[in-house]
Amino acid sequence: MLSESRFEEIYIACGYTDLRYGIDGLATTVKEKFGLNPFSPNTIFLFCGRRSDRIKALVWEGDGFLLLYKRLEAGTFKWPRKEDDLKNLTYEQFSRLLQGFTIDPGIKKITPPESML
């Protein structure tokens, strides 16, 4: 989508967001539901609907909003689904999310039992 290095803050709206919302609806969600300023410079807000193969992002660019939409052709985003939760992501977590990995780096390599070696 965009280079994450341009963002000072990266927020992910956990749970489900109605992706029929446009700029005004998502900006209102940021302000009313999460108590944050959608006009924050260098900040991106990420949203996912019931279908985990598409996300929207909202960015204030100083003179207007940028609304981004990404739909995967194959696979799904590993989206945290705890309702009414907002997380602040690191650049690494943002990158992992966009590559289809979970935002938690606790994925361990699975090794087969010795009997299978």
PDB file of C-alpha atoms in Angstrom:
ATOM      1  CA  MET A   1       0.000   0.000   0.000  1.00  0.00           C
ATOM      2  CA  LEU A   2       2.310   2.704   1.271  1.00  0.00           C
ATOM      3  CA  SER A   3       5.732   2.783   2.776  1.00  0.00           C
ATOM      4  CA  GLU A   4       5.202   2.441   6.504  1.00  0.00           C
ATOM      5  CA  SER A   5       8.251   4.631   7.152  1.00  0.00           C
ATOM      6  CA  ARG A   6       6.233   7.778   6.450  1.00  0.00           C
ATOM      7  CA  PHE A   7       3.917   7.115   9.423  1.00  0.00           C
ATOM      8  CA  GLU A   8       4.680   8.083  12.996  1.00  0.00           C
ATOM      9  CA  GLU A   9       1.590   6.259  14.280  1.00  0.00           C
ATOM     10  CA  ILE A  10      -0.097   3.149  12.859  1.00  0.00           C
ATOM     11  CA  TYR A  11      -3.440   2.135  14.382  1.00  0.00           C
ATOM     12  CA  ILE A  12      -5.465  -0.984  13.678  1.00  0.00           C
ATOM     13  CA  ALA A  13      -9.163  -1.104  14.535  1.00  0.00           C
ATOM     14  CA  CYS A  14      -9.614  -4.654  15.792  1.00  0.00           C
ATOM     15  CA  GLY A  15     -12.884  -6.465  15.319  1.00  0.00           C
ATOM     16  CA  TYR A  16     -15.169  -5.666  12.413  1.00  0.00           C
ATOM     17  CA  THR A  17     -15.732  -2.347  10.676  1.00  0.00           C
ATOM     18  CA  ASP A  18     -18.418  -1.775   8.069  1.00  0.00           C
ATOM     19  CA  LEU A  19     -16.316  -1.280   4.944  1.00  0.00           C
ATOM     20  CA  ARG A  20     -19.215   0.447   3.217  1.00  0.00           C
ATOM     21  CA  TYR A  21     -18.087   3.480   5.217  1.00  0.00           C
ATOM     22  CA  GLY A  22     -16.244   6.088   3.242  1.00  0.00           C
ATOM     23  CA  ILE A  23     -13.934   8.806   4.503  1.00  0.00           C
ATOM     24  CA  ASP A  24     -16.512  10.542   6.698  1.00  0.00           C
ATOM     25  CA  GLY A  25     -17.748   7.314   8.293  1.00  0.00           C
ATOM     26  CA  LEU A  26     -14.259   6.043   9.071  1.00  0.00           C
ATOM     27  CA  ALA A  27     -13.134   9.449  10.398  1.00  0.00           C
ATOM     28  CA  THR A  28     -16.202   9.500  12.654  1.00  0.00           C
ATOM     29  CA  THR A  29     -15.357   5.984  13.876  1.00  0.00           C
ATOM     30  CA  VAL A  30     -11.829   7.112  14.762  1.00  0.00           C
ATOM     31  CA  LYS A  31     -13.146  10.131  16.660  1.00  0.00           C
ATOM     32  CA  GLU A  32     -16.302   8.741  18.327  1.00  0.00           C
ATOM     33  CA  LYS A  33     -15.432   5.099  18.974  1.00  0.00           C
ATOM     34  CA  PHE A  34     -11.718   5.411  19.740  1.00  0.00           C
ATOM     35  CA  GLY A  35     -11.425   9.013  20.918  1.00  0.00           C
ATOM     36  CA  LEU A  36      -8.581   9.875  18.549  1.00  0.00           C
ATOM     37  CA  ASN A  37      -8.136  12.752  16.144  1.00  0.00           C
ATOM     38  CA  PRO A  38      -8.538  11.532  12.547  1.00  0.00           C
ATOM     39  CA  PHE A  39      -6.731  14.714  11.402  1.00  0.00           C
ATOM     40  CA  SER A  40      -3.467  13.592  13.024  1.00  0.00           C
ATOM     41  CA  PRO A  41      -0.573  14.085  10.593  1.00  0.00           C
ATOM     42  CA  ASN A  42       1.633  11.098   9.684  1.00  0.00           C
ATOM     43  CA  THR A  43      -0.943   8.663  11.113  1.00  0.00           C
ATOM     44  CA  ILE A  44      -2.674   5.759   9.377  1.00  0.00           C
ATOM     45  CA  PHE A  45      -5.820   4.032  10.627  1.00  0.00           C
ATOM     46  CA  LEU A  46      -6.510   0.492   9.370  1.00  0.00           C
ATOM     47  CA  PHE A  47      -9.934  -1.194   9.203  1.00  0.00           C
ATOM     48  CA  CYS A  48     -11.195  -4.648   8.215  1.00  0.00           C
ATOM     49  CA  GLY A  49     -14.721  -5.895   7.580  1.00  0.00           C
ATOM     50  CA  ARG A  50     -16.218  -9.351   8.059  1.00  0.00           C
ATOM     51  CA  ARG A  51     -14.348 -10.633   5.019  1.00  0.00           C
ATOM     52  CA  SER A  52     -10.667 -10.761   5.919  1.00  0.00           C
ATOM     53  CA  ASP A  53      -9.432 -10.481   2.351  1.00  0.00           C
ATOM     54  CA  ARG A  54      -9.909  -6.697   2.199  1.00  0.00           C
ATOM     55  CA  ILE A  55      -8.953  -3.703   4.293  1.00  0.00           C
ATOM     56  CA  LYS A  56      -9.320   0.069   4.202  1.00  0.00           C
ATOM     57  CA  ALA A  57      -6.891   2.674   5.478  1.00  0.00           C
ATOM     58  CA  LEU A  58      -7.475   6.321   6.299  1.00  0.00           C
ATOM     59  CA  VAL A  59      -4.681   8.919   6.197  1.00  0.00           C
ATOM     60  CA  TRP A  60      -4.858  12.684   6.742  1.00  0.00           C
ATOM     61  CA  GLU A  61      -2.461  14.391   4.311  1.00  0.00           C
ATOM     62  CA  GLY A  62      -2.754  17.952   5.617  1.00  0.00           C
ATOM     63  CA  ASP A  63      -5.081  19.161   2.875  1.00  0.00           C
ATOM     64  CA  GLY A  64      -7.469  16.219   2.724  1.00  0.00           C
ATOM     65  CA  PHE A  65      -7.978  12.554   3.480  1.00  0.00           C
ATOM     66  CA  LEU A  66      -6.560   9.651   1.525  1.00  0.00           C
ATOM     67  CA  LEU A  67      -8.728   6.519   1.562  1.00  0.00           C
ATOM     68  CA  LEU A  68      -6.924   3.321   0.607  1.00  0.00           C
ATOM     69  CA  TYR A  69      -8.512  -0.039  -0.178  1.00  0.00           C
ATOM     70  CA  LYS A  70      -6.661  -3.309  -0.587  1.00  0.00           C
ATOM     71  CA  ARG A  71      -8.203  -6.618  -1.617  1.00  0.00           C
ATOM     72  CA  LEU A  72      -6.156  -9.795  -1.718  1.00  0.00           C
ATOM     73  CA  GLU A  73      -6.633 -12.116  -4.663  1.00  0.00           C
ATOM     74  CA  ALA A  74      -5.658 -15.105  -2.532  1.00  0.00           C
ATOM     75  CA  GLY A  75      -5.449 -15.537   1.223  1.00  0.00           C
ATOM     76  CA  THR A  76      -6.627 -13.344   4.063  1.00  0.00           C
ATOM     77  CA  PHE A  77      -5.276 -10.749   6.453  1.00  0.00           C
ATOM     78  CA  LYS A  78      -4.610 -12.114   9.955  1.00  0.00           C
ATOM     79  CA  TRP A  79      -6.778  -9.505  11.644  1.00  0.00           C
ATOM     80  CA  PRO A  80      -7.222  -9.326  15.443  1.00  0.00           C
ATOM     81  CA  ARG A  81     -10.940  -9.671  16.135  1.00  0.00           C
ATOM     82  CA  LYS A  82     -11.378  -8.504  19.741  1.00  0.00           C
ATOM     83  CA  GLU A  83     -14.243  -6.011  19.404  1.00  0.00           C
ATOM     84  CA  ASP A  84     -13.879  -2.335  20.360  1.00  0.00           C
ATOM     85  CA  ASP A  85     -10.109  -2.606  20.606  1.00  0.00           C
ATOM     86  CA  LEU A  86      -7.613  -0.296  18.955  1.00  0.00           C
ATOM     87  CA  LYS A  87      -3.951  -1.253  18.749  1.00  0.00           C
ATOM     88  CA  ASN A  88      -0.924   0.854  17.980  1.00  0.00           C
ATOM     89  CA  LEU A  89       1.307  -1.118  15.609  1.00  0.00           C
ATOM     90  CA  THR A  90       5.022  -0.974  15.044  1.00  0.00           C
ATOM     91  CA  TYR A  91       6.459  -0.753  11.530  1.00  0.00           C
ATOM     92  CA  GLU A  92       7.369  -4.430  11.753  1.00  0.00           C
ATOM     93  CA  GLN A  93       3.816  -5.437  12.722  1.00  0.00           C
ATOM     94  CA  PHE A  94       2.358  -3.292   9.920  1.00  0.00           C
ATOM     95  CA  SER A  95       4.652  -4.915   7.404  1.00  0.00           C
ATOM     96  CA  ARG A  96       3.830  -8.403   8.722  1.00  0.00           C
ATOM     97  CA  LEU A  97       0.100  -7.685   8.498  1.00  0.00           C
ATOM     98  CA  LEU A  98       0.317  -6.523   4.879  1.00  0.00           C
ATOM     99  CA  GLN A  99       2.333  -9.650   4.001  1.00  0.00           C
ATOM    100  CA  GLY A 100      -0.387 -11.908   5.428  1.00  0.00           C
ATOM    101  CA  PHE A 101       1.260 -12.794   8.725  1.00  0.00           C
ATOM    102  CA  THR A 102      -0.112 -12.311  12.210  1.00  0.00           C
ATOM    103  CA  ILE A 103       0.973  -9.070  13.890  1.00  0.00           C
ATOM    104  CA  ASP A 104       2.333 -11.025  16.849  1.00  0.00           C
ATOM    105  CA  PRO A 105       5.884 -12.231  16.177  1.00  0.00           C
ATOM    106  CA  GLY A 106       5.370 -15.298  18.396  1.00  0.00           C
ATOM    107  CA  ILE A 107       5.211 -17.686  15.441  1.00  0.00           C
ATOM    108  CA  LYS A 108       7.574 -20.542  16.116  1.00  0.00           C
ATOM    109  CA  LYS A 109       9.090 -22.928  13.651  1.00  0.00           C
ATOM    110  CA  ILE A 110       7.420 -26.332  13.908  1.00  0.00           C
ATOM    111  CA  THR A 111       9.826 -29.212  14.141  1.00  0.00           C
ATOM    112  CA  PRO A 112       8.618 -32.762  13.514  1.00  0.00           C
ATOM    113  CA  PRO A 113       8.882 -35.339  16.304  1.00  0.00           C
ATOM    114  CA  GLU A 114      12.107 -37.368  16.352  1.00  0.00           C
ATOM    115  CA  SER A 115      10.240 -40.464  15.214  1.00  0.00           C
ATOM    116  CA  MET A 116       9.477 -38.708  11.923  1.00  0.00           C
ATOM    117  CA  LEU A 117      13.106 -37.680  11.243  1.00  0.00           C
TER     118      LEU A 117
END
